[in-house]
Amino acid sequence: MLSRKFLRRAAITGISLAGLAAITAVALWQLDRAFPPPLPAALTVSTEVQDRDGQLLRAFATPDGYWRLATSLDQVDKQFVDMLVTYEDKRFWDHQGVDVLALARAAGQFATSGHIVSGGSTLPMQLARLIEPRDSRSLGSKIKQVLRALQIERRLSKREILERYLTLAPYGGNLEGVRAASLAYFGKEPKRLTVSEAALLVALPQLPEKRRPDRNLDVAHAARDRVLTRMVSAGLLGEREAARAALDDVSGLRRTLPALAAHAAYTMLSKAIPGQKLQLTIRKSVQEGLEQVAKDAAARLGPRLSVAMVLADARTGDILGEVGSADFFDASRSGWIDMTKVVRSPGSTLKPFIYGLAFEQGLVAQEMLIEDSPADFSGYRPKNFDMGYLGDVSIRQALQLSLNVPAIRVLDAVGPARLMARFRQAGVTPILPVNEAPGLAIGLGGVGVTLRDLVQLYAGLANGGKAHTLHDGTEPANAERSTATILDGQATWQITDILSGVKPPQGAAQRGIAYKTGTSYGYRDAWSVGFDGRYVLGVWVGRPDAGAVPGLSGYVSAAPILFEGFVRSGLAAVPLPSQPSGVRRPKREELPVTLTRFGAGTDGLVQATPTEPAPTIIFPPDGARVDLGTSSADASPLVLKLQGGRAPFRWLANGKPLVGIDRRRTATWQPDGAGYSTLTVIDAAGRAASVKVFVE
C-alpha cells in the first residue's frame, strides 16, 4: 500500500510536470506567433495562358527567372505522388510534421558511421527548406527545420503541403516544380507519367544539379533505378514492372516549355493577375497544327515572307487558332508583327459579297451570261489578272474564275455604297483612302481589311448569312459581341454553291470546302479564305513590310496552305449545307428572258428605252410583316401588286421565278413557310424592283 508521503510527492511531481508542459506550450505558442513561417497566401508562380480546355499554351518565367508552374494534386499522376511519399516520407499522412522514428534512425546512422546516411527529413521539413533556404547543414539548421515543419503542419492541410512542395521542388537549372520538369524533360504535363518518368522525377529534387538528365545522363539514369529498387522493396511496384521501367531510356533532352499563340499570349500578359490563369478561346491541338503549317510553308516560300492564319467557329465566333506570323522569334520575317490585325488590300476576296448582293436583289442567276470584255466605267477601266478576256461567261464561271470585269459590272449595278454598308452591318469597317467615297475599285481590293475582318465576313457565309463578331479572349471584358446579317439565306447558299465548285490546288486533299483566293495589286498580298459547314479558315501570305513578291498569288501561294491548314487542324469536316427549300439553281434554258444575260445599265439587266415609268411594287411594302397563317394547313397566298413598268412581268420569290409571265399588274404567291423573303418583279424592258417582307 502506497504511503501518504509518496502520493503527496507524486501529486506534486505531476502538477509540476503539467505546469512545465503548460509553460512549454505557452512558450511555443508565443514563439510560433512571434516567428511565424514565411508562408505567403499564394506562391509567386509563372503566368500561364491556357486554351479553351485549360491546356497550357504559353508560360512566362517568374520575375526571378524561374519556370515555376502552379500545381494541384489533380494535375499530377497519382502513382507519382505515391512513389514520392514512399521514397521521401512514408509516414507523411500520419505524423504532425516530424517523423520521430526517421530522425532517430538518421541520428543512429550518423553515430555509427560518422557521416549522414539519411536525413530523416519529412516533406513538411523539405518544404520549410524550400521556402526558407538554409545557409548550411548544421544541427541548428536542422532544428529550425523541425520547428518550421511543426508550424507548417498547424497552418496547412496535408494536400496543401504536397501541392506547395510539388510547385517549389527544384529540378535543375531554373526549373522548379513537377509540372515545369515534366514539360521540360518529357514534353508533357505530369498527369499521366510512365513508371520510369515518375521514378526520375522522384529522384531529381534530392540533387537536382548533379542528376539533371540534360547534363549528367548516366547519373540521372542510376538515380532513377535506385528509386525503382526502393519501390519494389516497399511493395509499391512489382519486380517485373520495375524491370520493364528500368529498360526505358532516359532522355538527355531539355525541351522548351510550350510557346503557342505568341501574339495573343503577349496581348493577354497585360491582363495578368498574380495567381490567376489567363484563358483564350483557342484550342491547343488546332493551334499546334496551324503553327507548324505556317512555319513549313514559309520555309518553302522563301526568305522574308511570312504567313498568317485565323481559324474560327462560324456558329459562335470563337477563334480556335490564330497564327500572327510564321515564327514569332524570326527577325528576318518580322515575326513579332501580328499580321492577322494589319490592314492590307484583300484583292479579289470581296467578290463573293458583290455577287451575293446581286442574288439577294434577284438581279442574277448562276447560269446568266455576263460579258467579260474590256469596259470603261466613267474612266475606271478594270483589267483581268492575266490581262486576257473570255467573252461571254456565266455568273458562276465569272466568280469561280475570279474575273475582274464581270465583278465590276455587277458591283456597278448593286452599288459600292450598299456593299460597304453591308460590311459595316456585319461588324467590319473596311478602310478607304482618306476623303474618298466607296468606288468600284473596292471590288478588286481598293480598300483595306485585316485577315481577321475577312474571316469574320466569310464566317457569315459559313453560318447561313449570320456573321458573329470574332473573339479570342484578348478583347476587353466589355467588348461588344454581336450577330448581324451579311446576306440573306438564299443568296448565301448560291454563293456557297458556286465557291464549293472552285478547283482545289494541285495535290491538295479533298476537304469539301467552299473557298476564294485573292491577290493584291503589285503582288504584295496573297489570300485564301475557305469554309465548310462550321469552320472558316483564312490565310495571308506576304512580306510584313508590304514589299512586292513577284509570282505571289492567292491560288498558287495561299490556297495550298488553306487546304493543308484544314487537315492539320485536326477538326472533323462538317458538310456544307444542302440546298434550302424554295431555292433553285435553274439551268440556262429554264431562265426567263430577262435573266438570260446581264446588261450594262444601272440595274445590271438587259436594257431598252421604255417610255413607261419603272415598275414599283406597291404591295406588300418593303419591310412589311404579313400574317398569312403559314402555321396552318390552309395558309393564304400573298397578293402582289405593282405600278408602272412594261408588260409582260416576271415575278421572283427568293430568286426563284414564279410560274408563268403575266401582263397583269397583280399576282399571287404561296410562300413555303414563315420567315424573311425577297420579292422581285422584272418588266419587259429588264427593269426590276424588289421588296423584303417577313411572312408569318
XYZ file of C-alpha atoms in Angstrom:
696
model
C 0.000 0.000 0.000
C 1.389 3.363 -1.069
C 2.298 5.754 1.700
C 0.683 9.121 2.013
C 4.108 10.751 1.645
C 4.696 9.016 -1.710
C 1.293 10.035 -3.012
C 1.927 13.613 -1.988
C 5.262 13.617 -3.852
C 3.679 12.029 -6.898
C 0.932 14.634 -6.918
C 3.444 17.437 -6.611
C 5.559 15.941 -9.428
C 2.521 15.531 -11.666
C 1.385 19.059 -11.061
C 4.901 20.318 -11.708
C 5.177 18.377 -14.988
C 1.750 19.574 -16.069
C 2.728 23.102 -15.241
C 6.004 22.705 -17.102
C 4.133 21.304 -20.094
C 1.698 24.188 -19.956
C 4.505 26.694 -19.703
C 6.317 24.978 -22.584
C 3.134 25.008 -24.689
C 2.558 28.677 -23.965
C 6.185 29.418 -24.766
C 5.981 27.511 -28.048
C 2.693 29.224 -28.875
C 4.212 32.620 -28.197
C 7.316 31.641 -30.166
C 5.098 30.476 -33.028
C 3.263 33.802 -33.037
C 6.462 35.786 -32.752
C 8.289 33.863 -35.505
C 5.684 32.542 -37.979
C 6.887 30.626 -41.021
C 7.138 32.612 -44.287
C 4.037 31.108 -45.878
C 2.516 33.529 -48.384
C -1.166 33.097 -49.197
C -0.153 32.433 -52.803
C 3.203 31.416 -54.247
C 4.916 33.505 -56.904
C 4.442 31.378 -59.989
C 4.743 31.699 -63.759
C 1.908 33.430 -65.570
C 0.083 30.853 -67.655
C -2.004 31.370 -70.785
C -4.330 28.433 -71.338
C -6.514 27.251 -74.179
C -10.293 26.845 -74.003
C -9.902 23.441 -72.304
C -7.353 24.525 -69.696
C -4.293 23.201 -71.540
C -1.109 25.243 -71.346
C -0.430 27.378 -74.428
C 2.265 29.634 -73.078
C 4.028 30.252 -69.770
C 6.132 33.234 -68.751
C 9.055 32.952 -66.324
C 8.695 34.439 -62.837
C 10.325 37.825 -62.119
C 13.339 35.986 -60.697
C 13.738 33.956 -63.901
C 12.310 30.578 -62.865
C 9.860 28.324 -64.655
C 7.568 27.650 -61.725
C 4.066 26.463 -62.634
C 1.314 26.309 -60.042
C 0.475 22.673 -59.337
C -2.511 20.933 -57.794
C -2.720 17.238 -56.970
C -5.377 16.849 -59.656
C -2.765 17.781 -62.264
C -0.293 15.107 -61.200
C -0.202 11.354 -61.779
C -1.366 9.566 -58.604
C 1.284 6.862 -58.915
C 3.980 9.548 -58.930
C 2.572 11.027 -55.696
C 2.522 7.568 -54.088
C 6.133 6.958 -55.144
C 7.203 10.377 -53.866
C 5.628 9.867 -50.437
C 7.022 6.319 -50.185
C 10.530 7.481 -51.112
C 10.685 10.736 -49.170
C 8.299 10.462 -46.221
C 6.479 7.132 -45.860
C 4.635 8.204 -42.680
C 3.640 11.561 -44.202
C -0.096 11.014 -43.769
C 0.287 10.088 -40.072
C 2.861 12.394 -38.470
C 2.432 16.039 -37.453
C 5.328 17.462 -39.417
C 8.198 15.483 -37.885
C 8.811 11.754 -38.163
C 10.445 10.911 -34.820
C 11.343 7.380 -35.910
C 13.061 8.671 -39.069
C 15.014 11.249 -37.092
C 16.087 8.612 -34.567
C 17.200 6.309 -37.372
C 19.179 9.123 -39.004
C 20.837 10.005 -35.685
C 21.796 6.368 -35.090
C 23.282 6.050 -38.570
C 25.280 9.207 -38.043
C 26.555 7.987 -34.665
C 27.745 4.656 -36.028
C 29.131 5.788 -39.398
C 30.367 9.260 -38.609
C 28.556 10.817 -41.587
C 24.975 11.447 -42.671
C 23.457 8.344 -44.275
C 19.846 9.591 -44.414
C 18.492 12.920 -43.312
C 15.191 11.889 -41.785
C 13.568 14.946 -43.330
C 9.820 14.855 -43.854
C 8.049 16.582 -46.722
C 6.979 19.445 -44.393
C 10.648 19.811 -43.370
C 11.704 19.889 -47.029
C 9.008 22.453 -47.748
C 10.384 24.519 -44.855
C 13.828 24.414 -46.513
C 12.334 25.449 -49.876
C 10.514 28.471 -48.508
C 13.389 29.451 -46.209
C 16.703 28.210 -47.674
C 19.357 27.268 -45.084
C 22.932 28.528 -45.071
C 24.488 25.219 -44.017
C 23.649 21.644 -42.997
C 24.279 22.363 -39.322
C 22.437 20.989 -36.305
C 20.915 24.405 -35.743
C 19.521 24.459 -39.276
C 18.010 21.029 -38.767
C 16.358 22.101 -35.504
C 14.962 25.172 -37.245
C 13.532 22.930 -39.994
C 11.880 20.743 -37.371
C 10.234 23.735 -35.719
C 9.165 25.174 -39.074
C 7.678 21.802 -40.085
C 5.575 21.778 -36.921
C 4.404 25.300 -37.708
C 3.569 24.370 -41.326
C 1.521 21.389 -40.196
C -0.548 23.685 -37.965
C -1.308 26.028 -40.867
C -1.661 23.829 -43.952
C -3.510 20.631 -44.751
C -1.616 17.596 -45.998
C -2.897 18.290 -49.522
C -1.724 21.905 -49.387
C 1.712 20.813 -48.166
C 2.068 18.383 -51.052
C 0.901 20.936 -53.611
C 3.366 23.544 -52.387
C 6.184 21.040 -52.431
C 5.253 19.947 -55.982
C 5.272 23.599 -57.056
C 8.602 24.561 -55.431
C 10.771 21.422 -55.619
C 13.999 22.041 -57.621
C 14.581 20.035 -60.794
C 17.756 21.545 -62.172
C 18.630 24.895 -63.693
C 15.705 27.290 -63.496
C 13.094 24.538 -63.367
C 11.013 24.413 -60.217
C 8.029 22.196 -59.625
C 6.976 18.928 -61.152
C 4.928 20.472 -63.981
C 7.825 22.518 -65.325
C 10.122 19.497 -65.026
C 7.704 17.141 -66.782
C 7.166 19.590 -69.645
C 10.901 20.248 -69.991
C 12.154 16.663 -69.767
C 9.229 14.716 -71.239
C 7.276 17.299 -73.249
C 4.003 16.630 -71.414
C 2.034 17.514 -68.320
C 2.606 15.181 -65.316
C -0.941 13.857 -65.364
C -0.050 10.536 -66.997
C 3.558 9.634 -66.344
C 5.144 6.300 -67.124
C 6.695 4.416 -64.196
C 10.161 5.333 -65.476
C 9.283 9.031 -65.773
C 7.711 9.118 -62.327
C 10.809 7.495 -60.772
C 13.118 10.055 -62.387
C 11.009 12.968 -61.126
C 11.086 11.482 -57.610
C 14.888 11.254 -57.729
C 15.787 14.681 -59.125
C 14.945 17.088 -56.242
C 17.492 15.494 -53.852
C 20.462 16.518 -56.045
C 18.881 18.474 -58.899
C 22.077 19.799 -60.484
C 24.065 16.563 -60.265
C 21.170 14.448 -61.555
C 19.981 16.687 -64.407
C 19.434 14.355 -67.356
C 20.405 17.073 -69.849
C 23.784 17.468 -68.122
C 24.539 14.140 -66.408
C 22.561 11.443 -68.153
C 24.292 8.474 -66.533
C 23.841 9.904 -63.031
C 20.141 10.564 -63.727
C 19.729 7.017 -65.050
C 21.295 5.500 -61.921
C 19.187 7.695 -59.604
C 16.005 6.614 -61.372
C 16.962 2.944 -60.984
C 17.549 3.398 -57.245
C 14.044 4.776 -56.869
C 12.633 1.788 -58.768
C 14.516 -0.607 -56.488
C 13.180 1.185 -53.402
C 9.618 0.968 -54.739
C 9.963 -2.802 -55.130
C 11.241 -3.108 -51.541
C 8.327 -1.005 -50.310
C 5.850 -3.179 -52.198
C 4.606 -0.326 -54.377
C 5.922 -1.921 -57.595
C 6.281 -5.496 -58.689
C 9.705 -6.723 -59.756
C 8.646 -7.229 -63.380
C 7.060 -3.790 -63.607
C 10.186 -2.172 -62.187
C 12.409 -4.198 -64.522
C 10.398 -3.071 -67.550
C 10.610 0.544 -66.387
C 14.378 0.223 -65.959
C 14.669 -0.676 -69.655
C 13.213 2.673 -70.722
C 15.716 5.210 -71.958
C 16.230 8.424 -70.025
C 16.166 11.308 -72.473
C 19.026 13.755 -72.243
C 16.991 16.491 -73.929
C 15.607 19.543 -72.176
C 12.709 20.915 -74.198
C 11.463 24.466 -74.214
C 8.145 24.988 -72.479
C 5.072 25.481 -74.710
C 5.131 28.827 -76.512
C 1.976 28.663 -78.639
C -0.182 31.593 -79.807
C 2.645 34.002 -79.044
C 0.930 37.191 -80.208
C -2.301 36.525 -78.335
C -0.376 35.369 -75.261
C 1.656 38.580 -75.094
C -1.548 40.583 -75.504
C -3.039 38.684 -72.560
C 0.059 39.268 -70.426
C -1.006 42.846 -69.763
C -4.136 41.470 -68.059
C -2.211 39.117 -65.770
C -3.270 38.987 -62.117
C -0.946 37.082 -59.732
C -2.245 33.593 -59.081
C -4.850 33.668 -61.872
C -4.532 31.868 -65.182
C -5.381 33.590 -68.458
C -7.605 31.811 -70.955
C -8.101 32.111 -74.716
C -10.787 30.607 -76.947
C -8.015 28.847 -78.881
C -7.850 25.041 -78.952
C -4.299 23.813 -78.369
C -4.367 20.976 -80.917
C -5.654 23.334 -83.619
C -3.037 25.963 -82.769
C -0.192 23.440 -82.886
C -1.273 22.227 -86.311
C -1.655 25.699 -87.802
C 1.652 26.963 -86.433
C 3.503 24.022 -87.950
C 1.753 24.538 -91.294
C 2.692 28.241 -91.298
C 6.311 27.523 -90.386
C 6.709 24.829 -93.049
C 5.005 26.971 -95.696
C 7.222 29.987 -95.001
C 10.301 27.803 -95.359
C 9.062 26.655 -98.778
C 8.061 30.135 -99.946
C 11.413 31.723 -99.270
C 13.122 34.349 -97.102
C 11.386 37.433 -95.682
C 7.924 36.012 -96.400
C 5.512 35.420 -93.564
C 2.237 33.556 -93.152
C -0.758 34.435 -91.003
C -3.822 32.279 -90.340
C -7.123 32.571 -88.465
C -9.488 29.640 -87.927
C -12.881 30.319 -86.332
C -16.079 28.536 -85.406
C -18.673 30.299 -87.558
C -21.522 29.286 -85.239
C -20.100 31.055 -82.185
C -17.415 33.463 -83.393
C -14.795 31.677 -81.251
C -11.309 31.799 -82.745
C -9.887 28.292 -82.400
C -6.486 29.037 -83.878
C -4.613 32.178 -84.908
C -1.087 32.490 -86.232
C 0.201 36.039 -86.440
C 3.415 35.125 -88.245
C 5.355 32.130 -89.466
C 7.721 32.315 -86.476
C 7.394 34.848 -83.676
C 11.136 34.720 -82.997
C 12.295 35.007 -86.648
C 13.502 38.586 -87.049
C 14.177 38.112 -90.770
C 10.411 37.688 -91.266
C 9.458 40.385 -88.720
C 7.831 37.617 -86.746
C 6.821 39.888 -83.870
C 4.264 41.644 -86.133
C 0.781 40.149 -85.821
C -0.320 40.060 -89.453
C -3.838 38.931 -88.551
C -4.521 42.524 -87.456
C -2.640 44.514 -90.098
C -4.741 46.302 -92.722
C -3.923 45.153 -96.261
C -5.578 45.074 -99.671
C -7.836 41.974 -99.935
C -7.540 41.552 -103.692
C -10.464 39.592 -105.107
C -11.659 38.091 -101.830
C -14.603 40.511 -101.568
C -16.130 39.426 -104.903
C -18.440 36.781 -103.375
C -20.251 39.503 -101.453
C -20.761 41.574 -104.608
C -22.462 38.663 -106.304
C -24.289 37.819 -103.089
C -25.989 41.217 -103.048
C -26.984 40.724 -106.689
C -28.507 37.323 -105.869
C -30.295 38.868 -102.925
C -31.870 41.510 -105.182
C -32.847 38.989 -107.837
C -30.545 40.580 -110.425
C -28.559 37.476 -111.346
C -28.805 33.710 -111.653
C -25.900 31.280 -111.692
C -26.289 30.442 -115.375
C -26.992 34.002 -116.522
C -24.484 35.146 -119.127
C -22.276 38.149 -118.471
C -19.743 39.716 -120.759
C -16.048 39.513 -119.927
C -14.502 42.115 -122.174
C -12.768 45.496 -121.766
C -15.092 48.092 -120.264
C -14.989 51.723 -119.210
C -16.889 52.798 -116.092
C -16.664 56.589 -116.237
C -12.910 56.432 -116.603
C -12.310 53.344 -114.451
C -11.062 50.535 -116.700
C -10.594 47.280 -114.787
C -8.500 44.523 -116.323
C -8.368 40.820 -115.603
C -5.452 39.392 -113.618
C -3.981 37.627 -116.684
C -4.838 40.552 -118.984
C -6.982 38.201 -121.111
C -10.749 38.104 -121.675
C -13.142 35.203 -122.173
C -16.134 36.890 -123.771
C -19.489 35.550 -122.588
C -19.319 33.538 -119.355
C -21.907 32.531 -116.786
C -22.147 34.274 -113.423
C -20.969 31.001 -111.862
C -17.867 30.904 -114.076
C -17.168 34.596 -113.559
C -16.948 34.149 -109.780
C -15.146 30.799 -109.855
C -12.514 32.171 -112.274
C -12.404 35.449 -110.339
C -12.805 37.558 -113.469
C -12.444 41.246 -112.714
C -14.576 42.939 -115.355
C -17.769 40.926 -114.693
C -17.407 41.566 -110.962
C -17.218 45.322 -111.557
C -20.230 45.170 -113.870
C -22.240 43.582 -111.076
C -20.852 45.971 -108.439
C -21.836 48.890 -110.643
C -25.393 47.551 -110.582
C -25.696 46.850 -106.834
C -23.706 49.921 -105.772
C -20.379 50.190 -103.879
C -22.022 52.148 -101.058
C -24.521 49.342 -100.481
C -21.685 46.804 -100.333
C -19.787 48.888 -97.789
C -22.937 49.348 -95.713
C -23.421 45.591 -95.617
C -19.848 45.093 -94.405
C -20.366 47.612 -91.624
C -23.625 45.909 -90.726
C -21.663 42.683 -90.263
C -19.245 44.390 -87.871
C -16.407 45.035 -90.345
C -15.358 48.548 -91.382
C -13.037 48.465 -94.415
C -10.546 51.324 -94.632
C -10.884 53.652 -97.613
C -8.312 56.171 -98.807
C -8.617 59.482 -96.980
C -11.555 61.625 -98.138
C -12.657 59.068 -100.720
C -16.177 57.688 -101.108
C -16.727 53.988 -101.890
C -15.978 53.381 -105.559
C -15.888 50.455 -107.955
C -12.232 49.786 -107.107
C -13.251 48.228 -103.784
C -14.388 45.179 -105.755
C -10.783 44.471 -106.761
C -9.067 45.234 -103.467
C -9.112 49.036 -103.450
C -9.910 49.050 -99.745
C -8.123 47.918 -96.592
C -9.134 45.000 -94.369
C -7.423 42.702 -91.894
C -7.275 38.931 -92.105
C -9.470 38.769 -89.026
C -12.039 41.044 -90.750
C -12.053 38.813 -93.796
C -12.578 35.661 -91.744
C -15.455 37.353 -89.912
C -17.183 38.130 -93.235
C -16.711 34.583 -94.538
C -17.891 33.186 -91.213
C -21.203 34.794 -92.133
C -21.281 32.718 -95.340
C -20.493 29.578 -93.343
C -23.283 30.387 -90.880
C -26.176 30.851 -93.291
C -25.639 34.600 -93.697
C -25.321 35.453 -89.962
C -21.922 36.862 -89.006
C -20.749 36.732 -85.372
C -18.130 39.113 -84.041
C -14.928 37.083 -83.797
C -13.205 36.883 -80.421
C -10.209 35.058 -78.959
C -10.286 36.139 -75.315
C -7.878 39.072 -75.636
C -10.705 41.574 -76.038
C -11.708 43.902 -73.175
C -14.309 42.425 -70.848
C -16.872 44.973 -72.010
C -16.166 44.484 -75.730
C -19.341 44.324 -77.800
C -20.152 40.972 -79.380
C -22.926 40.990 -81.931
C -24.548 38.952 -84.677
C -25.617 40.577 -87.934
C -26.827 39.550 -91.369
C -24.246 39.726 -94.143
C -26.523 38.136 -96.803
C -29.927 36.521 -96.763
C -30.201 32.737 -96.711
C -30.883 32.074 -100.392
C -28.084 34.386 -101.571
C -25.677 32.790 -99.087
C -26.452 29.333 -100.442
C -25.993 30.460 -104.063
C -22.545 31.877 -103.277
C -21.571 28.831 -101.229
C -22.664 26.544 -104.050
C -20.524 28.456 -106.547
C -17.426 28.612 -104.317
C -17.676 24.929 -103.441
C -17.091 24.221 -107.131
C -13.741 26.043 -107.287
C -10.996 23.599 -108.237
C -8.655 22.769 -105.307
C -4.911 23.397 -105.758
C -2.960 20.567 -107.325
C -2.184 17.847 -104.796
C -4.495 19.265 -102.121
C -6.556 16.858 -100.040
C -10.256 16.902 -100.861
C -11.996 18.587 -97.940
C -15.420 19.594 -99.274
C -14.973 23.317 -98.657
C -16.054 26.478 -100.425
C -13.176 28.893 -100.890
C -11.934 32.014 -102.634
C -8.481 33.384 -103.326
C -7.182 36.883 -103.901
C -4.005 38.713 -104.869
C -3.450 42.382 -104.136
C -2.106 44.918 -106.592
C 1.643 44.664 -107.094
C 1.890 41.073 -105.785
C 2.093 42.242 -102.173
C -0.540 40.042 -100.549
C -1.852 36.560 -101.324
C -5.095 35.438 -99.686
C -7.222 32.351 -99.431
C -10.357 32.011 -97.303
C -12.477 28.869 -97.122
C -15.178 27.257 -95.046
C -17.124 24.069 -94.541
C -20.437 23.733 -92.727
C -18.999 25.109 -89.481
C -15.377 26.219 -89.607
C -13.787 29.048 -91.573
C -10.057 29.460 -92.177
C -8.288 32.478 -93.630
C -4.686 32.577 -94.874
C -2.492 35.561 -95.703
C 0.942 35.311 -97.333
C 3.301 38.204 -97.999
C 6.026 40.394 -96.597
C 5.245 42.319 -93.405
C 6.930 45.393 -94.891
C 4.450 45.284 -97.835
C 7.223 44.667 -100.334
C 6.321 43.212 -103.742
C 6.911 39.477 -104.255
C 6.999 38.567 -107.976
C 4.965 35.446 -108.671
C 2.957 35.678 -105.437
C -0.715 34.782 -105.913
C -3.626 33.603 -103.860
C -4.192 30.376 -105.788
C -0.524 29.335 -106.004
C 0.820 30.649 -102.689
C -2.071 30.762 -100.201
C -4.615 28.155 -101.317
C -2.339 25.116 -100.680
C -1.770 26.422 -97.139
C -5.536 26.738 -96.664
C -6.191 23.105 -97.534
C -3.230 21.856 -95.500
C -4.357 24.005 -92.566
C -7.795 22.423 -92.542
C -6.236 18.954 -92.497
C -3.610 19.721 -89.831
C -6.128 21.489 -87.600
C -7.489 18.071 -86.663
C -11.079 19.303 -86.838
C -13.607 16.918 -88.322
C -15.032 18.176 -91.611
C -18.611 19.450 -91.418
C -20.608 19.110 -94.666
C -21.744 22.265 -96.399
C -25.478 22.957 -96.039
C -27.836 21.303 -98.508
C -29.984 23.307 -100.887
C -32.710 25.103 -98.902
C -36.351 24.533 -99.667
C -37.644 27.025 -102.212
C -34.203 27.970 -103.552
C -33.458 26.925 -107.139
C -30.471 26.849 -109.445
C -32.233 26.848 -112.824
C -30.436 25.746 -115.957
C -29.805 28.360 -118.628
C -32.698 27.171 -120.777
C -35.027 27.494 -117.790
C -34.221 31.158 -117.158
C -36.771 33.842 -118.021
C -35.692 36.058 -120.877
C -34.827 38.915 -118.536
C -32.369 36.706 -116.620
C -30.554 35.197 -119.574
C -27.974 37.987 -119.968
C -26.566 40.616 -117.636
C -26.624 44.081 -119.241
C -24.650 47.217 -118.678
C -27.356 49.513 -117.271
C -27.591 50.895 -113.788
C -29.657 47.924 -112.611
C -27.488 45.362 -114.362
C -30.211 43.904 -116.578
C -30.814 43.942 -120.326
C -31.787 47.488 -121.188
C -34.382 49.019 -123.513
C -35.646 52.561 -123.963
C -39.130 52.419 -122.455
C -41.351 55.447 -122.114
C -43.270 53.966 -119.192
C -42.074 54.626 -115.645
C -40.036 51.882 -113.981
C -42.017 49.198 -112.105
C -42.693 49.770 -108.406
C -44.081 47.172 -106.002
C -46.827 48.879 -104.039
C -47.937 45.797 -102.076
C -46.544 44.429 -99.938
C -44.467 47.441 -98.908
C -40.784 46.945 -98.237
C -40.103 45.694 -94.681
C -43.738 44.699 -94.028
C -44.773 41.811 -91.763
C -47.645 39.888 -93.348
C -49.725 37.335 -91.439
C -50.813 34.586 -93.861
C -51.356 31.901 -91.258
C -48.412 29.849 -92.509
C -48.575 27.634 -89.422
C -51.941 26.242 -90.509
C -52.751 23.873 -93.360
C -54.890 26.436 -95.211
C -52.403 29.325 -95.352
C -53.479 32.204 -97.566
C -51.484 33.296 -100.637
C -49.941 36.755 -100.716
C -51.343 39.178 -103.280
C -48.642 41.118 -105.137
C -49.342 44.494 -106.759
C -47.195 46.829 -108.820
C -47.359 50.115 -110.665
C -45.551 51.221 -113.801
C -43.296 49.075 -115.930
C -43.820 47.464 -119.324
C -45.733 44.191 -119.573
C -45.222 41.292 -119.513
C -43.863 40.916 -115.972
C -41.810 38.177 -114.371
C -42.068 37.720 -110.583
C -39.368 36.053 -108.462
C -39.517 34.952 -104.837
C -36.100 34.466 -103.220
C -34.571 34.259 -106.685
C -36.960 31.535 -107.817
C -39.227 32.572 -110.749
C -42.941 32.191 -110.148
C -44.798 30.141 -112.743
C -45.567 31.975 -115.972
C -45.241 35.503 -117.301
C -48.209 37.796 -116.694
C -49.338 41.025 -118.363
C -51.377 41.995 -115.341
C -50.034 44.127 -112.530
C -51.232 41.732 -109.852
C -50.046 38.260 -108.990
C -50.231 35.801 -106.103
C -47.503 33.935 -104.276
C -47.832 30.979 -101.908
C -44.836 31.005 -99.517
C -43.256 27.723 -98.337
C -43.205 28.853 -94.720
C -42.604 31.682 -92.305
C -39.583 33.966 -92.438
C -37.968 36.717 -94.478
C -38.403 36.637 -98.255
C -37.290 38.852 -101.120
C -39.849 39.527 -103.853
C -38.689 40.884 -107.211
C -40.529 41.906 -110.361
C -38.837 42.374 -113.750
C -40.579 44.059 -116.665
C -40.128 43.534 -120.391
C -37.505 46.265 -120.518
C -35.406 44.457 -117.933
C -36.085 46.941 -115.140
C -36.500 45.471 -111.688
C -37.936 46.344 -108.293
C -37.600 44.393 -105.037
C -39.059 44.389 -101.549
C -38.170 42.349 -98.481
C -41.032 41.112 -96.279
C -41.499 38.881 -93.261
C -44.233 36.267 -93.666
C -45.825 34.683 -90.615
